XYZ file of C-alpha atoms in Angstrom:
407
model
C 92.697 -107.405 -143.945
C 90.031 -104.962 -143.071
C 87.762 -104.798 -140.215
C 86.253 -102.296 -138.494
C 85.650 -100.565 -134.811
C 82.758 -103.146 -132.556
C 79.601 -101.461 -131.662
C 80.441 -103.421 -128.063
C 81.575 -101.513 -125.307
C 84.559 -102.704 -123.308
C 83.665 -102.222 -119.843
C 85.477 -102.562 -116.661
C 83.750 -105.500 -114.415
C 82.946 -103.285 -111.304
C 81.166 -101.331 -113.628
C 78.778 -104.504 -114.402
C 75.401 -103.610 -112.497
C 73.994 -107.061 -110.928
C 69.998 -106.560 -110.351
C 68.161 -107.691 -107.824
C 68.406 -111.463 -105.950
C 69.510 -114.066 -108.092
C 67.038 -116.094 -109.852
C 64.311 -113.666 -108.964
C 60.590 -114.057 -110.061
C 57.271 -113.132 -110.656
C 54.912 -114.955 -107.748
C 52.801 -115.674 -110.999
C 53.511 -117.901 -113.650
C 53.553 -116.007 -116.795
C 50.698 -117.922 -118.751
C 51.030 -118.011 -123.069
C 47.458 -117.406 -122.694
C 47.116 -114.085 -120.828
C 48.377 -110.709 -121.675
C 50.866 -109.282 -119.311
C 51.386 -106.421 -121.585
C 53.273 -103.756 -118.789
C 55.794 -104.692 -116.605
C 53.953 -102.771 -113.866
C 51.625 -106.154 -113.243
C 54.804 -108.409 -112.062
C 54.739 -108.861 -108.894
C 58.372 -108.458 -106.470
C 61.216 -110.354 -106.510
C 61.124 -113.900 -104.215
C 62.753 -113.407 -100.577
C 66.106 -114.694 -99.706
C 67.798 -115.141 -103.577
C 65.523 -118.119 -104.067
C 63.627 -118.360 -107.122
C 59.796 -119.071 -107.322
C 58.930 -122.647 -107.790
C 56.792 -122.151 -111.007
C 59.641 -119.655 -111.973
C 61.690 -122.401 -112.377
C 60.108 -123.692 -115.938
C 62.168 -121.426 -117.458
C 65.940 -122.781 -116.239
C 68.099 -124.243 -118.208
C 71.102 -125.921 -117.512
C 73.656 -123.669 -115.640
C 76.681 -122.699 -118.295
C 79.354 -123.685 -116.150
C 82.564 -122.451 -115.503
C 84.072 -119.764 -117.833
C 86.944 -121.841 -119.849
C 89.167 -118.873 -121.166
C 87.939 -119.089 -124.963
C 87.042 -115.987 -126.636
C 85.900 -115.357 -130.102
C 84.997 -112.140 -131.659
C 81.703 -110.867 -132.925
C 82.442 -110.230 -136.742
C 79.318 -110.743 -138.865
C 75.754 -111.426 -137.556
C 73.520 -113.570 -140.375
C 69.824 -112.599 -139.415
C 66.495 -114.750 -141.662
C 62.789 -114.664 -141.110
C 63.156 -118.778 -140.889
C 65.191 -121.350 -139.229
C 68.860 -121.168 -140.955
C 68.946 -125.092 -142.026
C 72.029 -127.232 -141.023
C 73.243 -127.600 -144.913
C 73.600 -123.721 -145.117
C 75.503 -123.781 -141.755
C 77.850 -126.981 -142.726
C 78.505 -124.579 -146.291
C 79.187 -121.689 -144.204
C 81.656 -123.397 -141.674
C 83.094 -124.370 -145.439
C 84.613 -121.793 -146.692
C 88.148 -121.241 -147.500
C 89.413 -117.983 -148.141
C 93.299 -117.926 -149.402
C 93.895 -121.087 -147.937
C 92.326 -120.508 -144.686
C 89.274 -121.539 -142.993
C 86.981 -118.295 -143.665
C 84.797 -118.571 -140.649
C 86.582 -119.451 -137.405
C 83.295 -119.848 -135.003
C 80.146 -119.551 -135.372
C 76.889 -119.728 -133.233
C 73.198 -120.573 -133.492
C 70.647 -117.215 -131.788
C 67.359 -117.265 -131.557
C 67.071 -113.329 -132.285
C 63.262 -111.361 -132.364
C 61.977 -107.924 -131.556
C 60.454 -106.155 -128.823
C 58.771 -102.563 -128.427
C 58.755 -100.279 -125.703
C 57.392 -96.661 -125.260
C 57.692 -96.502 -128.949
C 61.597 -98.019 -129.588
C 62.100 -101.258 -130.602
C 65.002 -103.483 -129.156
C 66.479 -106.787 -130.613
C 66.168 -109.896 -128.315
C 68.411 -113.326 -128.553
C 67.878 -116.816 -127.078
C 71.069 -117.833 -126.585
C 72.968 -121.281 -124.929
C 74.994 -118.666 -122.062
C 77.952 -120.977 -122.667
C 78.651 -120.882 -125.748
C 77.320 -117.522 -126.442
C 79.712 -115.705 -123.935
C 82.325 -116.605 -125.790
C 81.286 -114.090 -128.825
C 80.929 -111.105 -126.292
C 83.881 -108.818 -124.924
C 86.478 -110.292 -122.987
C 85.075 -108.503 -119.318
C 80.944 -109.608 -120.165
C 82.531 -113.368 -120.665
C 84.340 -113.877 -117.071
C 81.358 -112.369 -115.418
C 80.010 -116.101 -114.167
C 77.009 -114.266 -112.451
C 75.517 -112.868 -114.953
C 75.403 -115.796 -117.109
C 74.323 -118.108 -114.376
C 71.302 -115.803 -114.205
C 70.042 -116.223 -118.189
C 70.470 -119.796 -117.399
C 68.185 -119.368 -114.770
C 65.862 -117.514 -116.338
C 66.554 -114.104 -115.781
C 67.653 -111.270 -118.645
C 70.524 -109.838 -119.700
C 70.431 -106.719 -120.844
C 73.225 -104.601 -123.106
C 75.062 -102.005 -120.515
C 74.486 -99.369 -122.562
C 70.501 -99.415 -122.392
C 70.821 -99.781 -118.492
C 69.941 -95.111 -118.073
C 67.302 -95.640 -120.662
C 65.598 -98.724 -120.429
C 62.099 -98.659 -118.560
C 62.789 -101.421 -115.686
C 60.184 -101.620 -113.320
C 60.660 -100.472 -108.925
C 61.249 -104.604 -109.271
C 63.606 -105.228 -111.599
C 61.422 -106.329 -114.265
C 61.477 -106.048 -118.234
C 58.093 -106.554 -120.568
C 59.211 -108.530 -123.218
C 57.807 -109.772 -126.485
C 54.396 -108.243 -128.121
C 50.787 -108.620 -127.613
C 49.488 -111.398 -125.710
C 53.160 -112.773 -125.467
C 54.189 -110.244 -123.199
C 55.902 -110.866 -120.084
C 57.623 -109.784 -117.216
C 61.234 -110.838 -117.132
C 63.576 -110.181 -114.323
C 66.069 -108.274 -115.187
C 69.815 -110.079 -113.557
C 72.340 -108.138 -115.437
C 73.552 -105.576 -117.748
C 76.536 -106.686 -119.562
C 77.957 -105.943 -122.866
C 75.993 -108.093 -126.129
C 77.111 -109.394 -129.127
C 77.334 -106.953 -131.842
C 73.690 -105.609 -132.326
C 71.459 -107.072 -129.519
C 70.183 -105.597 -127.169
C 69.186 -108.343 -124.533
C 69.560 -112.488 -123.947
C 67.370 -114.545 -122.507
C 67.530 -118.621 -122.624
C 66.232 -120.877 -124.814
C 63.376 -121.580 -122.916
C 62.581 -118.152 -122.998
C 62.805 -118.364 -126.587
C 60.034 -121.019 -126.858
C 57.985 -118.788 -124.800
C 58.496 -115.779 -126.695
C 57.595 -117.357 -129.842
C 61.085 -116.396 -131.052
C 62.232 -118.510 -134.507
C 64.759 -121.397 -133.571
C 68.147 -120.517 -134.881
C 66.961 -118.105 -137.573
C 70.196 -116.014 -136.735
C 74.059 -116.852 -136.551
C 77.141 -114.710 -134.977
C 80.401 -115.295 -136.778
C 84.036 -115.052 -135.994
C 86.119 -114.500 -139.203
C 89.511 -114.347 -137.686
C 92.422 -113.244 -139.509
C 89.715 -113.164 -143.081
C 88.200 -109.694 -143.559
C 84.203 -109.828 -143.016
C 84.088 -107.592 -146.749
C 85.773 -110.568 -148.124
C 83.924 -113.477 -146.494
C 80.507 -111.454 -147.931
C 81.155 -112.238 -151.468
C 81.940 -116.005 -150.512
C 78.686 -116.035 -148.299
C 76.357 -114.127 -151.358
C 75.218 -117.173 -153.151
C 74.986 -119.160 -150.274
C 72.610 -117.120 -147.890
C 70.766 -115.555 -150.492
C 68.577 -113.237 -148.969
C 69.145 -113.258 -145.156
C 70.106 -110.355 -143.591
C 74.092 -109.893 -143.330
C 75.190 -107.251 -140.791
C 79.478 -106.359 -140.411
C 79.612 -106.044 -136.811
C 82.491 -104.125 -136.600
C 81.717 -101.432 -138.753
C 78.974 -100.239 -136.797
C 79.902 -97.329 -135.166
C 77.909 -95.824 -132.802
C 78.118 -92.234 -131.367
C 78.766 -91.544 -127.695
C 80.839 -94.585 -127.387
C 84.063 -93.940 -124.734
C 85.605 -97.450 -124.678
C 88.123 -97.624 -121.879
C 91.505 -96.915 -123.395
C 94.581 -99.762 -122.694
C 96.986 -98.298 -125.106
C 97.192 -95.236 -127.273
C 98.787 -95.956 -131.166
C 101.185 -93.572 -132.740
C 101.581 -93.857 -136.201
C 105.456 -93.165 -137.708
C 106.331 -91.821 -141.044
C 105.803 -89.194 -143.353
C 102.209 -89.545 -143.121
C 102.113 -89.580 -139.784
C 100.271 -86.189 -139.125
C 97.724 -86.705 -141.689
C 96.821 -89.904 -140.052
C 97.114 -88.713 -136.356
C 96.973 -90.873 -132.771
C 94.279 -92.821 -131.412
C 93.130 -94.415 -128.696
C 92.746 -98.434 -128.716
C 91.714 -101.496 -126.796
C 92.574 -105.047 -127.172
C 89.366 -106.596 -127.364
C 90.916 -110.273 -128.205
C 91.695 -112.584 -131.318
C 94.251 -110.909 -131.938
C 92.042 -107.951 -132.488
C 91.871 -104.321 -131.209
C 88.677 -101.494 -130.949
C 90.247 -98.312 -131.833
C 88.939 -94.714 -130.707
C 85.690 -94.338 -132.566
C 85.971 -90.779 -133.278
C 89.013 -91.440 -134.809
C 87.345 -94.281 -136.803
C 84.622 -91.777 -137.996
C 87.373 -88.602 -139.029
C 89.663 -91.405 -140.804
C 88.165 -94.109 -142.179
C 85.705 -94.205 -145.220
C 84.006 -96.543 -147.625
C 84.052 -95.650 -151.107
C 84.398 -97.249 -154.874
C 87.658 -98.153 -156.383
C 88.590 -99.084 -160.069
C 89.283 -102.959 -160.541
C 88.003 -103.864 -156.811
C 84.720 -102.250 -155.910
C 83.933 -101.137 -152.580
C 86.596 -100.941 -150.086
C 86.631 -99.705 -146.662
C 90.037 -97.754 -146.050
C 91.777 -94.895 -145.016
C 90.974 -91.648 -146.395
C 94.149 -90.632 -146.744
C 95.073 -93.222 -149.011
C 92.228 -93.542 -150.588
C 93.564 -91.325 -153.533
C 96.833 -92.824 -153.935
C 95.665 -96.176 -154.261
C 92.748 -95.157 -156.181
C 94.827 -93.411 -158.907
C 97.380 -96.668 -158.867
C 94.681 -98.912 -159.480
C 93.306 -96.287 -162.388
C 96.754 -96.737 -164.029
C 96.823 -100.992 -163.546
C 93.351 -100.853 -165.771
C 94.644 -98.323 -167.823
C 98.117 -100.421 -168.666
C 95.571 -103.358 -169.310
C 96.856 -104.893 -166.232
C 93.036 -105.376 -164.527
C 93.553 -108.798 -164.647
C 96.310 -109.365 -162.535
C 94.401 -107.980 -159.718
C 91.247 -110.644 -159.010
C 90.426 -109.892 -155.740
C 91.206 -108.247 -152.037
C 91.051 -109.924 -148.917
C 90.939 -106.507 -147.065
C 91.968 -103.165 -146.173
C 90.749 -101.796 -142.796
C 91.202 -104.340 -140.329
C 92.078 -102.806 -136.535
C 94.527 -105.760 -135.268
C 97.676 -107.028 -133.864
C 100.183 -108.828 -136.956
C 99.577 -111.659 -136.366
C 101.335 -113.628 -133.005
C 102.447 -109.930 -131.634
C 101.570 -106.854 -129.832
C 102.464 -104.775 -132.766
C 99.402 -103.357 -134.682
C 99.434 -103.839 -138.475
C 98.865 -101.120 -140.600
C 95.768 -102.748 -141.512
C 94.935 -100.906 -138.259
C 95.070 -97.615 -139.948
C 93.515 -98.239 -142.873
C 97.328 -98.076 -144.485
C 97.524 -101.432 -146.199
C 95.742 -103.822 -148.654
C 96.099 -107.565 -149.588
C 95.816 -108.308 -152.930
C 95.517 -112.039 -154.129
C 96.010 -113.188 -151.211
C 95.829 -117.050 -152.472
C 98.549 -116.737 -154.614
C 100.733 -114.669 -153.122
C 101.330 -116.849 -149.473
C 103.740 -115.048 -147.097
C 107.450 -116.380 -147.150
C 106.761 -117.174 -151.042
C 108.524 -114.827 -154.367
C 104.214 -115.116 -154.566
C 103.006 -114.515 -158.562
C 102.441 -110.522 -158.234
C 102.837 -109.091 -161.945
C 105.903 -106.441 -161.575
C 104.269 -103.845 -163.325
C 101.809 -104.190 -161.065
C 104.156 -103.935 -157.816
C 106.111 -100.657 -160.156
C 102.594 -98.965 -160.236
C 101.781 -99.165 -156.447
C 105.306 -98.013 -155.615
C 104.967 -95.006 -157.998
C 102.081 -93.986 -156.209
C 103.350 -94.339 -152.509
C 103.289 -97.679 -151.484
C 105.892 -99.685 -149.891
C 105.313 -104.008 -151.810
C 105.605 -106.699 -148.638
C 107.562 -108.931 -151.758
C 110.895 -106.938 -150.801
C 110.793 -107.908 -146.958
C 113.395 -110.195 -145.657
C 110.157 -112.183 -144.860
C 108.495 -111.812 -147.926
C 104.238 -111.004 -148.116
C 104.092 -110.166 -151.735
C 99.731 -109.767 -150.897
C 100.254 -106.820 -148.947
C 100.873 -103.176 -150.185
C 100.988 -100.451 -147.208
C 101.156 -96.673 -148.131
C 104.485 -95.435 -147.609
C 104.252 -91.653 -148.612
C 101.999 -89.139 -149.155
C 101.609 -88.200 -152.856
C 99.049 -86.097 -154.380
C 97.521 -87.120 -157.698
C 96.818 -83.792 -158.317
């Protein structure tokens, strides 16, 4: 059930750069009323780790200790308004094949900032629940997310040789006359897209919208299938895949390396991987980018697969409409989906791109399911191994077995 790679970088923790003293401030209170357009006008850190007293309007309560739960950063819902509570309770609703479709979700506060011409994507964020959504190493690091609580930034890792931090340590964020210096305490790996957290009360003082955005873990349901459910429910707010973004230059640190075995197995070649948790792995982007493609099937629409098997399974489904077998086939819940099966260390072939789930609902692993047999004879034909003749049956899932050339 398809997936794919995180834009987040999976960094080791000594490579996490701490700035400055903790809590550190400007000796001015930044005032709603003046412009403090360049961070060149903050003024140096406060001596001995303390923070400033009028610094201290913009703490929040400290996050606590880290309790072990992570979620992943799947989808990231983005309006120009408030997202109101109904939409969220419909959201947290949905069932896909039986299962809850949305696993976690969490309330940002997400705006803009600009500097020297490049814009940047803020959050205000509660630091203990948002951790949860980022990498694995970003969520132990207690430090960092002590300092958003107490006021400080947190900037994404990967903007830390580019972004224009001042001798001090501080950041101008926000626009026009709500500009301010903000002191930078760490640069960690963000949720999906953003770019830098602050708190909420940073958020007030930004002039950010309350809760215009949610982050969503999807679990074991594809983020392509959870998009039709979520259509006529968000209307026009701005859904973003998370993990299809891939982003050049990125050189995740590699745990494992995957070797694929079978006929195919050249074609489809080795990469790099790491576990990035739930269940769920960030394979070798340059892999991602030579192998796996997005294109329109017959029957099902867009689907984000394999290249390799994208003819195969293309001509099958060709000859299921042309038998006047379309019907049989009502949905997918999901192609490329980089993960473990599920309570293993085994990748899935939904890992490669190698395997589909077809009517998923009806067809419950462990079950004879209701998959039409023509239906399972046309997918064989064409290369593809049916989960319905397992010892443990998955009559959903289809996984390319052999290369075949429709020629």
């Amino acid at each position: 059930m398809g997936v794919a790679p995180r834009r987040a970088r999976l960094a080791l923790v000594s490579a996490v750069a701490l700035l400055g003293a903790a809590c550190a401030a400007p000796a001015d209170d930044p005032d709603p009323d003046a412009s403090n357009a360049a961070s060149s006008t903050s003024t140096p850190p406060g001596e001995g780790g303390e923070p400033s007293a009028t610094y201290a309007r913009y703490e929040v309560d400290p996050p606590g200790e880290y309790d072990g739960r992570l979620n992943g950063d799947d989808m990231l819902l983005v309006s120009t308004e408030t997202i109101p509570d109904d939409v969220v309770e419909q959201i947290l609703a949905i069932r896909i094949a039986g299962q809850k479709a949305v696993t976690a979700a969490e309330p940002l506060s997400i705006g803009e900032f600009s500097l020297e011409n490049k814009g940047y994507r803020v959050a205000a964020v509660d630091a203990a629940d948002y951790r949860r959504f980022t990498p694995q190493t970003s969520a132990v690091l207690q430090d960092a997310w002590d300092r958003v609580a107490a006021g400080e930034i947190a900037v994404d890792q990967a903007l830390e040789p580019r972004l224009p931090v001042d001798k001090d340590g501080y950041l101008a964020v926000g626009s026009g006359e709500r500009t301010f210096p903000i002191h930078v305490g760490a640069f960690v790996d963000q949720v999906g897209t953003i770019d830098a957290v602050v708190n909420t009360e940073w958020g007030e003082q930004l002039g950010l919208v309350e809760n215009n955005a949610l982050v969503l873990y999807t679990g074991v349901i594809s983020p392509q299938a959870l998009r039709k459910k979520l259509k006529p429910i968000v209307g026009d707010i701005s859904m973003t895949d998370l993990d299809i973004v891939a982003e050049e230059g990125i050189d995740p640190n590699t745990f494992q390396t995957a070797v694929l075995v079978g006929t195919f197995s050249e074609a489809v070649g080795v990469f790099n991987y790491t576990p990035i948790g739930g269940g769920r792995i960030q394979p070798d982007p340059a892999w991602v980018r030579e192998h796996i493609v997005t294109e329109t099937v017959p029957i099902l629409g867009e689907l984000t697969c394999n290249k390799y098997m994208m003819p195969q399974l293309k001509a099958a489904l060709a000859e299921v409409q042309r038998r006047g077998l379309a019907n049989e086939i009502k949905y997918h819940v999901g192609c490329y989906y980089p993960r473990f099966i599920h309570g293993s260390t085994t990748l899935s072939n939904h890992s490669f791109g190698l395997a589909i789930d077809i009517n998923s609902l009806e067809n419950q692993r462990g079950t004879v399911g209701q998959m039409h047999p023509d239906v399972v004879s046309i997918f064989k034909y064409w290369g593809f191994a049916w989960g319905g003749d397992w010892a443990y049956t998955d009559p959903m899932h289809f996984e390319l077995e052999q290369i075949k050339n429709p020629g």
